Coordinates of C-alpha atoms and ligand atoms in Angstrom, one line a residue:
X1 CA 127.0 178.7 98.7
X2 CA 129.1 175.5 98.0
X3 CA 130.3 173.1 100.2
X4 CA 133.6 172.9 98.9
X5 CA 134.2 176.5 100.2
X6 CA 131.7 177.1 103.2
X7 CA 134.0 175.9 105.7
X8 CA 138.0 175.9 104.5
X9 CA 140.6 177.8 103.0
X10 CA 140.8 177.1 99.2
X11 CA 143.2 174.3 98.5
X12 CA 144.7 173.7 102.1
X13 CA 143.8 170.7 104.7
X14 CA 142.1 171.7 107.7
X15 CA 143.7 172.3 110.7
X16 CA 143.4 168.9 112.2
X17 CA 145.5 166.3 114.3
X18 CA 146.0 164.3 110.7
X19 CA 146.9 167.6 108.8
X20 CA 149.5 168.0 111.4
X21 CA 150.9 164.7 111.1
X22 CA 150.9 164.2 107.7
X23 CA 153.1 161.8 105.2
X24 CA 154.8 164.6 102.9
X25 CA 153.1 165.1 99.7
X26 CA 154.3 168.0 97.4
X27 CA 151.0 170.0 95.4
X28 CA 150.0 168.5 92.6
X29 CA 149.8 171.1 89.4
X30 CA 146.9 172.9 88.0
X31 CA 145.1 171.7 85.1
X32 CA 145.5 174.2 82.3
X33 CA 144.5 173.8 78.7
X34 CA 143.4 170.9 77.2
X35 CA 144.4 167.4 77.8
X36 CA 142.7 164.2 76.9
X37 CA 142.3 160.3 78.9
X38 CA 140.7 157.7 78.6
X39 CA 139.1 158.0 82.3
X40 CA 138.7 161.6 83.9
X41 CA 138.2 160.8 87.7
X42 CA 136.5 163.5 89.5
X43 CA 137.4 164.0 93.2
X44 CA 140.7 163.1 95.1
X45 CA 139.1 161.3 98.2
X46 CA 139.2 157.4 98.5
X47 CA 136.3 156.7 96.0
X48 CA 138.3 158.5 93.1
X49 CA 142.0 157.4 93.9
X50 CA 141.3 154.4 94.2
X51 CA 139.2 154.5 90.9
X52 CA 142.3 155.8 89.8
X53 CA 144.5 153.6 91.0
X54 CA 142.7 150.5 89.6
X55 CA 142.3 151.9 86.4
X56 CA 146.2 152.6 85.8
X57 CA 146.6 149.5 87.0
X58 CA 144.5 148.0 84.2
X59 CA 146.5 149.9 81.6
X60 CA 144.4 152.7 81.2
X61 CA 145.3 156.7 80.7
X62 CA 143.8 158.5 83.8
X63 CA 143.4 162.4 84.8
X64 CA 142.2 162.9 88.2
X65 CA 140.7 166.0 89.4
X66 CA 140.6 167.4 93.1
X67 CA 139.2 170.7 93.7
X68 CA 141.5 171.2 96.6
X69 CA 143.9 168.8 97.7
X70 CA 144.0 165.1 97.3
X71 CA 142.3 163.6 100.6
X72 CA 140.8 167.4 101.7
X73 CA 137.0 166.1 102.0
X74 CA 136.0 163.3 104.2
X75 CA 138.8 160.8 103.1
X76 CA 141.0 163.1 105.2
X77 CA 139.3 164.1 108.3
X78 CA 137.2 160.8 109.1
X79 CA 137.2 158.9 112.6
X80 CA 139.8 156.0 110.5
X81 CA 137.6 153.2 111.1
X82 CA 137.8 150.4 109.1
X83 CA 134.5 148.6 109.9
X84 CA 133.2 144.5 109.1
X85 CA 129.9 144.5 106.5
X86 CA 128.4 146.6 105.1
X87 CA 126.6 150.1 106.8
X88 CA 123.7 147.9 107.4
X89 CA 123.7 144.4 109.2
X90 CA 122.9 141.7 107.9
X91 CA 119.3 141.0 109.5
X92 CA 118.4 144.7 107.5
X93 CA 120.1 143.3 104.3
X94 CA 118.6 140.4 104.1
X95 CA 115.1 141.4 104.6
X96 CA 115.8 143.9 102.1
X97 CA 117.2 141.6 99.3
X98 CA 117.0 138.2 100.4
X99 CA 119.6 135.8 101.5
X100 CA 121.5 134.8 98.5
X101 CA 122.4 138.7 97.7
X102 CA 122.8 139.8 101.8
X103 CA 125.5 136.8 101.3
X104 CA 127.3 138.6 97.8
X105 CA 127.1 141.8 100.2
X106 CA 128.7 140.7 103.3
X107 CA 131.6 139.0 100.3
X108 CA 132.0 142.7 98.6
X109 CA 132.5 144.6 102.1
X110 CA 135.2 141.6 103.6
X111 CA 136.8 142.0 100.3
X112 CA 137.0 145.9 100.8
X113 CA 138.3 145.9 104.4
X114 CA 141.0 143.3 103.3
X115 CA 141.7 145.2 99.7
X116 CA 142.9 148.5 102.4
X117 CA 144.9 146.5 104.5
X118 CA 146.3 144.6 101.0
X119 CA 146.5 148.1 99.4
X120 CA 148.6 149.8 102.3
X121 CA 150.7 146.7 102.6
X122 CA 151.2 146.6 98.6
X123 CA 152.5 150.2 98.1
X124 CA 154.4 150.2 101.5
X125 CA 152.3 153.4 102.5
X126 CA 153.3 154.6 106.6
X127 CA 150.2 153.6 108.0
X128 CA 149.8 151.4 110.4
X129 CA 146.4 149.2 110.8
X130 CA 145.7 148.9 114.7
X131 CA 143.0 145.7 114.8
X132 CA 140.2 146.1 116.7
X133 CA 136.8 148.0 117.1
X134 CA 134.8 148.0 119.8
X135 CA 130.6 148.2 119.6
X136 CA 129.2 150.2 123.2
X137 CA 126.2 150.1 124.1
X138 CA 123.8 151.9 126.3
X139 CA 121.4 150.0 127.3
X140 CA 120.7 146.2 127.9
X141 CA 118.6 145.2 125.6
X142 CA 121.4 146.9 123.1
X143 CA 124.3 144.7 124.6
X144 CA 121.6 141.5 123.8
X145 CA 120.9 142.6 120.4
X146 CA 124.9 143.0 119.8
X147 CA 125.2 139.5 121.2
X148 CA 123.1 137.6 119.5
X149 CA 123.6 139.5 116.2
X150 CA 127.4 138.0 116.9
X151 CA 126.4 134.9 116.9
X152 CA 124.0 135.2 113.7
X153 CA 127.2 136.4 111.9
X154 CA 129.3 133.0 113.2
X155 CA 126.6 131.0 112.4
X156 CA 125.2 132.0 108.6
X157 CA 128.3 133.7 107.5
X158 CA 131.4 132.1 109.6
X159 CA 132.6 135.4 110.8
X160 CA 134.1 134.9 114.3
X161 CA 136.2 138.0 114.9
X162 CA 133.6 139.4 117.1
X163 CA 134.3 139.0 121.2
X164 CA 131.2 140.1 123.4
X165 CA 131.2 142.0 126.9
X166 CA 129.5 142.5 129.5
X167 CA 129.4 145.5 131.0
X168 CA 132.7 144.8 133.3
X169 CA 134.5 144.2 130.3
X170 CA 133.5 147.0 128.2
X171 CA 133.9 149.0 131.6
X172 CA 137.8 147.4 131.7
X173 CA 138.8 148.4 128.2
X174 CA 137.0 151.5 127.8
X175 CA 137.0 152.8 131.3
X176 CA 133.9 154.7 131.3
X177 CA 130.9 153.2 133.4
X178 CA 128.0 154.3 131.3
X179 CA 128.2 151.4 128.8
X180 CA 126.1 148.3 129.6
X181 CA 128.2 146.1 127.2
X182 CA 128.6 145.4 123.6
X183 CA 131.4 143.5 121.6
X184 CA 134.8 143.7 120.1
X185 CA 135.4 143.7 116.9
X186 CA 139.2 141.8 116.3
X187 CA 139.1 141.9 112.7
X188 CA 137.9 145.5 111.7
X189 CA 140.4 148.4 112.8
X190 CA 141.7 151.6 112.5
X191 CA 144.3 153.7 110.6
X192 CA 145.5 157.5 109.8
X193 CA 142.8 158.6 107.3
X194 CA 144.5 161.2 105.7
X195 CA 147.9 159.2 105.7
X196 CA 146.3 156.8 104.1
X197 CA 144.3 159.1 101.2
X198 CA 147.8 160.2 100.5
X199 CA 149.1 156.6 100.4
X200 CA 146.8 156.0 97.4
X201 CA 147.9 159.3 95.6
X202 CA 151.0 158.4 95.9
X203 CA 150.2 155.0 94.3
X204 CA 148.0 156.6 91.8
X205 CA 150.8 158.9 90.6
X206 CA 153.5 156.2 90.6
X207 CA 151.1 153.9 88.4
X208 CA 150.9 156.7 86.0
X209 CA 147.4 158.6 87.0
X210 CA 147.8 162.2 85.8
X211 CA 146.9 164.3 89.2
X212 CA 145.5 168.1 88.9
X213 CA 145.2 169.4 92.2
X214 CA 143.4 173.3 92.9
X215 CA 141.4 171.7 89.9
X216 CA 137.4 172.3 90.5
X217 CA 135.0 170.8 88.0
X218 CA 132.4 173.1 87.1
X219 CA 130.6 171.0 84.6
X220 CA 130.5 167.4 82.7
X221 CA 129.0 167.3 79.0
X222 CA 128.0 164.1 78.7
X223 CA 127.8 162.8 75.3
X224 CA 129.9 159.8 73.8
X225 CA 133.1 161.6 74.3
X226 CA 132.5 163.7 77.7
X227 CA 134.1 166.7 78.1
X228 CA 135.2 167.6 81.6
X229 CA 135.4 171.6 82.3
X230 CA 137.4 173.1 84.9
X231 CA 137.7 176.8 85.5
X232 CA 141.1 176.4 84.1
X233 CA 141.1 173.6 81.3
X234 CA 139.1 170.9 80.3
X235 CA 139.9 166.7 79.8
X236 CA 138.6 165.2 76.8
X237 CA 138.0 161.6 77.1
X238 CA 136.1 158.5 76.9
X239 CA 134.7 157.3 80.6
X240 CA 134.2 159.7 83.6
X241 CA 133.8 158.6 87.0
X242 CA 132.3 160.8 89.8
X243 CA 133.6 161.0 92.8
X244 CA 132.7 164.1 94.8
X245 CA 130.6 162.8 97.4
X246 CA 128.9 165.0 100.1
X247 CA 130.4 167.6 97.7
X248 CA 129.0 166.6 94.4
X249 CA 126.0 168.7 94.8
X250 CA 125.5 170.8 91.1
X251 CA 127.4 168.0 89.5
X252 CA 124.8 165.7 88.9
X253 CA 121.6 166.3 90.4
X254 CA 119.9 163.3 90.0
X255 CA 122.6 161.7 92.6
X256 CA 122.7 164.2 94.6
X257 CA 118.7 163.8 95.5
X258 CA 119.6 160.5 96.8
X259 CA 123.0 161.5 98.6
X260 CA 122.6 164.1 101.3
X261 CA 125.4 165.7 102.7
X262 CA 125.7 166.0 106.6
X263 CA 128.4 167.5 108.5
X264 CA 130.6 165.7 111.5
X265 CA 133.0 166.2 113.6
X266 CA 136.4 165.2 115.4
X267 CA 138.5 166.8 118.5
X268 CA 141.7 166.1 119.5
X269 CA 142.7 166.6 123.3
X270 CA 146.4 167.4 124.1
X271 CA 148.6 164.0 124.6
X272 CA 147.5 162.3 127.8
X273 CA 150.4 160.4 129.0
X274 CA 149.8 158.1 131.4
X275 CA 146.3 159.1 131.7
X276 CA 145.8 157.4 128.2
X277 CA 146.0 153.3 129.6
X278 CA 142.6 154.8 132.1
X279 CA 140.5 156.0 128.7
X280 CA 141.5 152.8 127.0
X281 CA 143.1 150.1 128.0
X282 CA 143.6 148.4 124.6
X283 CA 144.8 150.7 121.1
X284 CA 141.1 149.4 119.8
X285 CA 138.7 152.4 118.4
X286 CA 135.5 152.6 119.7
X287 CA 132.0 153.3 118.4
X288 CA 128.9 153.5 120.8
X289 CA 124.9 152.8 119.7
X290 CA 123.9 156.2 120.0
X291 CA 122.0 157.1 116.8
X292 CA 124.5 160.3 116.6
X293 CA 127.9 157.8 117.1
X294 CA 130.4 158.6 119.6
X295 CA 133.5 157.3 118.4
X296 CA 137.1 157.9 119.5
X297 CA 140.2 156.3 119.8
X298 CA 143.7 157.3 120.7
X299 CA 146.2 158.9 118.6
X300 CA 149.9 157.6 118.5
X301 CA 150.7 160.3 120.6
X302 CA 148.1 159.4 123.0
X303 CA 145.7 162.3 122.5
X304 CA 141.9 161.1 122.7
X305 CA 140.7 161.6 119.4
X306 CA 136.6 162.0 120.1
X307 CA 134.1 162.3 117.2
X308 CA 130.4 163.1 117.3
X309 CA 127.8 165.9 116.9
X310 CA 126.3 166.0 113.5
X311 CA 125.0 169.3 111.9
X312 CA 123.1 170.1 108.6
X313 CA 123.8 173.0 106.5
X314 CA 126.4 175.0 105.2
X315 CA 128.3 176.2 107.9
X316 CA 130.3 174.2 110.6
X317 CA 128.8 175.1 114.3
X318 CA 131.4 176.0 117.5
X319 CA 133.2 172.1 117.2
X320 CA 134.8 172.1 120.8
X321 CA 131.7 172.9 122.3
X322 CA 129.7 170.2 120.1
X323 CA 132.1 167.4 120.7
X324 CA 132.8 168.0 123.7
X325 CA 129.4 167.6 125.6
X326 CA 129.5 164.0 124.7
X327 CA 132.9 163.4 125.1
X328 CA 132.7 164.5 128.7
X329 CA 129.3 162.3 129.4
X330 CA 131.7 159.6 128.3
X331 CA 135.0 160.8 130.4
X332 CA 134.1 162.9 133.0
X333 CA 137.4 162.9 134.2
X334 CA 138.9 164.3 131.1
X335 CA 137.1 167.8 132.5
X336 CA 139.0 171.1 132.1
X337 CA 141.9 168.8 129.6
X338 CA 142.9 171.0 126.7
X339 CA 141.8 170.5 123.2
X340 CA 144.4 171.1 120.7
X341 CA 143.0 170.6 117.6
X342 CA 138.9 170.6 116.4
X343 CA 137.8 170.3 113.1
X344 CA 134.5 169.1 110.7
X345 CA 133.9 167.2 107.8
X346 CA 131.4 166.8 105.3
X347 CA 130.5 163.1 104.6
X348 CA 127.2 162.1 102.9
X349 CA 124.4 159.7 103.5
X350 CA 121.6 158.4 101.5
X351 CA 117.5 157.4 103.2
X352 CA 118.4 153.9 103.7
X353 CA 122.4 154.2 104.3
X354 CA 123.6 151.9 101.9
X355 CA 125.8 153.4 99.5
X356 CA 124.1 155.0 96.3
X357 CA 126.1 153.1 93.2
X358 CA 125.1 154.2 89.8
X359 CA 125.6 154.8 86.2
X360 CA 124.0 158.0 85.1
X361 CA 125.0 157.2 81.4
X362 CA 126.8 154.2 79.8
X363 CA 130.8 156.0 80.1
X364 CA 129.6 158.0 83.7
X365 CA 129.5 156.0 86.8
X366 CA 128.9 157.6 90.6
X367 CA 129.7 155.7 94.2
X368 CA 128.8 157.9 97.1
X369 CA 126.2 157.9 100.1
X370 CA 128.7 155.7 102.3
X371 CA 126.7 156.9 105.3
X372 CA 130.2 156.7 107.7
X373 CA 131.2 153.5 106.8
X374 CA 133.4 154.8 103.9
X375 CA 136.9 154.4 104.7
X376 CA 136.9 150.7 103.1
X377 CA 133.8 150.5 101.3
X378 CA 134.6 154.0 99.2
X379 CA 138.4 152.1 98.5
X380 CA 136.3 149.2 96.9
X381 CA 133.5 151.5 94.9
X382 CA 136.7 152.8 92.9
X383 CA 137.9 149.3 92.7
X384 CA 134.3 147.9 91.2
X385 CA 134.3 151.0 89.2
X386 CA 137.4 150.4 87.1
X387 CA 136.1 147.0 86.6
X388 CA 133.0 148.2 85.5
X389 CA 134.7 151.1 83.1
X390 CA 136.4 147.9 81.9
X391 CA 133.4 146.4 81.2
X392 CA 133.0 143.9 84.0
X393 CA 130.1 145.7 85.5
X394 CA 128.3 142.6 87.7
X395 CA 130.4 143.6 91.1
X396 CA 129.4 147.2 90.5
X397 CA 125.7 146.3 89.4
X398 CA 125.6 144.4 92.5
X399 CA 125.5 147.7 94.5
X400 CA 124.0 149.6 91.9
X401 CA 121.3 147.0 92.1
X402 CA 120.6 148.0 96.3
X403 CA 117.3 150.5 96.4
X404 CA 117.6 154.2 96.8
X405 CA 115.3 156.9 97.2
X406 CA 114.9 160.4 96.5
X407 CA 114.9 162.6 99.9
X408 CA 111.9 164.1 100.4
X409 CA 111.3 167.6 99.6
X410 CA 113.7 168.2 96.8
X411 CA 116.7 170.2 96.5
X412 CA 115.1 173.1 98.2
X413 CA 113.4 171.5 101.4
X414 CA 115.3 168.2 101.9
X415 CA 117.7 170.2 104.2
X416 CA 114.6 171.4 106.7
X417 CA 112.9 167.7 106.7
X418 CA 116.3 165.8 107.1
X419 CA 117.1 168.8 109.9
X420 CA 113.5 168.0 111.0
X421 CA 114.5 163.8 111.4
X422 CA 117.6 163.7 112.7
X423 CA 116.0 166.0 115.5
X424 CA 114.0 163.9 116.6
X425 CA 116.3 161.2 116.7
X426 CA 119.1 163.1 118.6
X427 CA 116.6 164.1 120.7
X428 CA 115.5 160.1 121.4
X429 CA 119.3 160.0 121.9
X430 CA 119.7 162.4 124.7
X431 CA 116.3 160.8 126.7
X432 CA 117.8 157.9 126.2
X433 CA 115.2 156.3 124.8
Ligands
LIG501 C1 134.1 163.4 110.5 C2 133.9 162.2 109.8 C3 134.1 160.9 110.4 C4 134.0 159.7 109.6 N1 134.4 158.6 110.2 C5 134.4 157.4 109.5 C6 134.9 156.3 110.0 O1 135.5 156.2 111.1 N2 134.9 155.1 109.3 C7 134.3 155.2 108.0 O2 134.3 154.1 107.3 N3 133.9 156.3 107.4 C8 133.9 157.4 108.1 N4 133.5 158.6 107.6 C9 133.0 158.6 106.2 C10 134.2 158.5 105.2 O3 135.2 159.4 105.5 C11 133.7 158.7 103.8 O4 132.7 157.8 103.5 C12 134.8 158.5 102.7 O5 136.0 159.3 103.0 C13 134.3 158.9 101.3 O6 135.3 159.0 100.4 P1 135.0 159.8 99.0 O7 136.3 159.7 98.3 O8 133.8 159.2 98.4 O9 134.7 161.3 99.4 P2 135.6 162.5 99.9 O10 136.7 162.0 100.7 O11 134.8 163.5 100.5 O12 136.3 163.0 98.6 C14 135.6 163.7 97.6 C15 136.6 164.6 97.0 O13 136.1 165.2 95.8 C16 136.5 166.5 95.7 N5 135.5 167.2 94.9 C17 134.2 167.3 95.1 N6 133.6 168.0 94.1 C18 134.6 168.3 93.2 C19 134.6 169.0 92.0 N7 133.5 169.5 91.5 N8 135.8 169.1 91.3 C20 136.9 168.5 91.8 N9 136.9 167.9 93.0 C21 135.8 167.8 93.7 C22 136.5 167.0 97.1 O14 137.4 168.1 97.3 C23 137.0 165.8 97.9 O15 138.4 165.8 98.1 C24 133.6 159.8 108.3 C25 133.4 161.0 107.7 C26 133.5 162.2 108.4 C27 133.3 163.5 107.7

């Protein structure tokens, strides 16, 4: 079984909300035969167009690969929030790898939330970037926590985009009553996901990147000229970047023990109308502090767009019935209101959920493991990773330089033990503990 076909049909978007309201983007062709680059890019998601992207830019001759259609995996299907920092806070980072380097880190994950508003703004894609994120918590000592964590961030690092709440003012934007508090993010935001994956195709192409869609790779030879195989044709060239994801499994193994891929999802109620202004007063998104997130937002044609539920496996479980046990504790009131559109993803995560950045052979480099915080931070891995093809590697070594670990139990049992962990914490979830 392989993830890129457990769940879809072959080279078509799911039937989501953002499928449905897509920018127009005619297929891509097939690669047949032989053809040769300088890069071969592999995977049509954020990570790899913008690899793409910032390659062509730089002048060099770039084939991208997508097995399906550009933006079909995560890239195309996420919650669309563009998030401060990195997955971790600071406090974590810090005691991880020291002050100096937490500092470099916060830098790298600013510069990737500006570089997707700069990057949507630059190439006049349709998407609009609504400001503002909103942290909800569950308990008190959560809505503390938040609090003081926003004043650690204005004091060391100067960031002061973050506005906290009480629980009346989380309660007056959000209106639902079982959130004790939390805080605002004005700076971080939200856009259409798969408009925006399309945005950067678009981009890619016009700046010369050579896109095969319906193209899976089977296998890379490495060597000093790799050859990249399709079932249909094969690239010949000097560099290759990987950029699969939760779906690089067989690719290269030796990532994907560190980069686990874990399945979420998204439903889409029918439009609200005026009922919309009583789920959320402002057009902010929302994520809450449960360790399986809630998140939602509203759609421009005021549907409640409501993600959570996680599953492991192959197979995507029943997603209205998944989402919509949390979206109700939430909204109660939204009881018995149609769902018009439900649909899963496959994202992927690493032990300590920073990204897993790293070079498998001098002319191969891999970004993946984003953990849910992928939207910007995957748009700047294909950014550091044309600068590192062009030999400016310190950005990229930055990351690459971040710890990861191997799951435990190998590719056979790593499923059962993560299945075994999250468990347990859904479970702490859910007694609220
Ligand atoms: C439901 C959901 C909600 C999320 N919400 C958020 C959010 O709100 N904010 C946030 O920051 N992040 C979120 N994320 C995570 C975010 O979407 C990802 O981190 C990000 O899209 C990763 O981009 P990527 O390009 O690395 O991977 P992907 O977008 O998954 O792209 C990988 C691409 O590679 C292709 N591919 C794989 N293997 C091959 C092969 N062998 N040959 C050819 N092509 C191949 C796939 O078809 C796919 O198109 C969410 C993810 C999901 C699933």
């Amino acid at each position: 079984m392989n993830l890129l076909h457990a769940n879809d049909t072959a080279g078509e978007y799911p039937a989501s909300y953002y499928a449905a309201t897509r920018s127009d983007l005619a297929p891509f062709a097939q690669l047949r035969g032989e053809t040769r680059a300088d890069v071969c890019v592999v995977g049509g998601g954020y990570t790899g167009l913008s690899a793409a992207l910032h390659l062509a830019e730089r002048g060099y001759d770039v084939v991208l690969l997508e097995a399906h259609r550009v933006g079909f995996g995560a890239s195309g299907r996420n919650g669309g929030q563009v998030g401060s920092g990195q997955r971790q806070d600071q406090t974590w980072i810090e005691a991880a790898v020291g002050t100096d380097k937490a500092h470099a880190l916060w830098d790298l994950a600013e510069e990737a939330k500006r570089l997707v508003k700069s990057l949507i703004h630059d190439h006049a894609m349709p998407v609009t970037f609504h400001p503002g994120v909103a942290h909800a918590c569950w308990t008190a000592s959560e809505v503390s926590a938040s609090h003081r964590y926003a004043e650690k961030l204005a004091r060391d690092y100067g960031y002061t985009h973050l506005e906290a709440l009480d629980q009346a003012g989380m309660e007056r934007i959000v209106g639902s009553r079982v959130y004790k508090g939390g805080e605002v993010d004005r700076d971080a935001g939200h856009v259409h996901p798969l408009n925006y994956a399309i945005g950067l195709a678009k981009a890619a192409a016009a700046a010369g990147v050579r896109i095969f869609e319906t193209s899976e790779v089977h296998r890379v030879e490495p060597g000093a000229n790799p050859i990249v195989r399709t079932g249909q044709g094969r690239v010949l060239c000097k560099q290759v970047v990987l950029a699969g994801n939760g779906y690089l499994g067989p690719l290269d193994r030796k990532v994907s023990a560190k980069v686990m891929p874990i399945n979420n999802f998204i439903i889409a109620t029918e439009p609200l109308g005026a009922r919309a202004s009583e789920i959320l007063a402002e057009p902010i998104a929302v994520a809450d502090s449960k360790f399986v997130v809630n998140y939602w937002r509203l759609s421009e044609d005021n549907r409640l767009l409501f993600g959570g539920g996680e599953s492991y496996g192959y197979r995507f479980p029943d997603i209205i019935k998944t989402v919509s046990k949390p979206m109700l504790e939430v909204y109660p009131q939204l009881k018995g209101t149609r769902i018009d559109y439900a649909w899963g993803g496959t994202l992927a995560i690493t032990m300590n959920r920073m990204p897993c950045f790293t070079r498998p052979a001098q002319n191969l480099f891999s970004a993946s493991g984003y953990s849910g915080h992928g939207v910007a931070m995957a748009t700047l891995a294909g950014k550091l990773m044309a600068e590192a093809c062009a030999t400016q590697s310190e950005r990229f070594d930055l990351m690459a330089s971040l710890p990861q670990h191997r799951f435990p139990g190998g590719p056979t049992l790593r499923w059962p033990l993560l299945v075994l962990a999250m468990t347990w914490y859904s479970m702490r979830d859910r007694l609220g503990l």
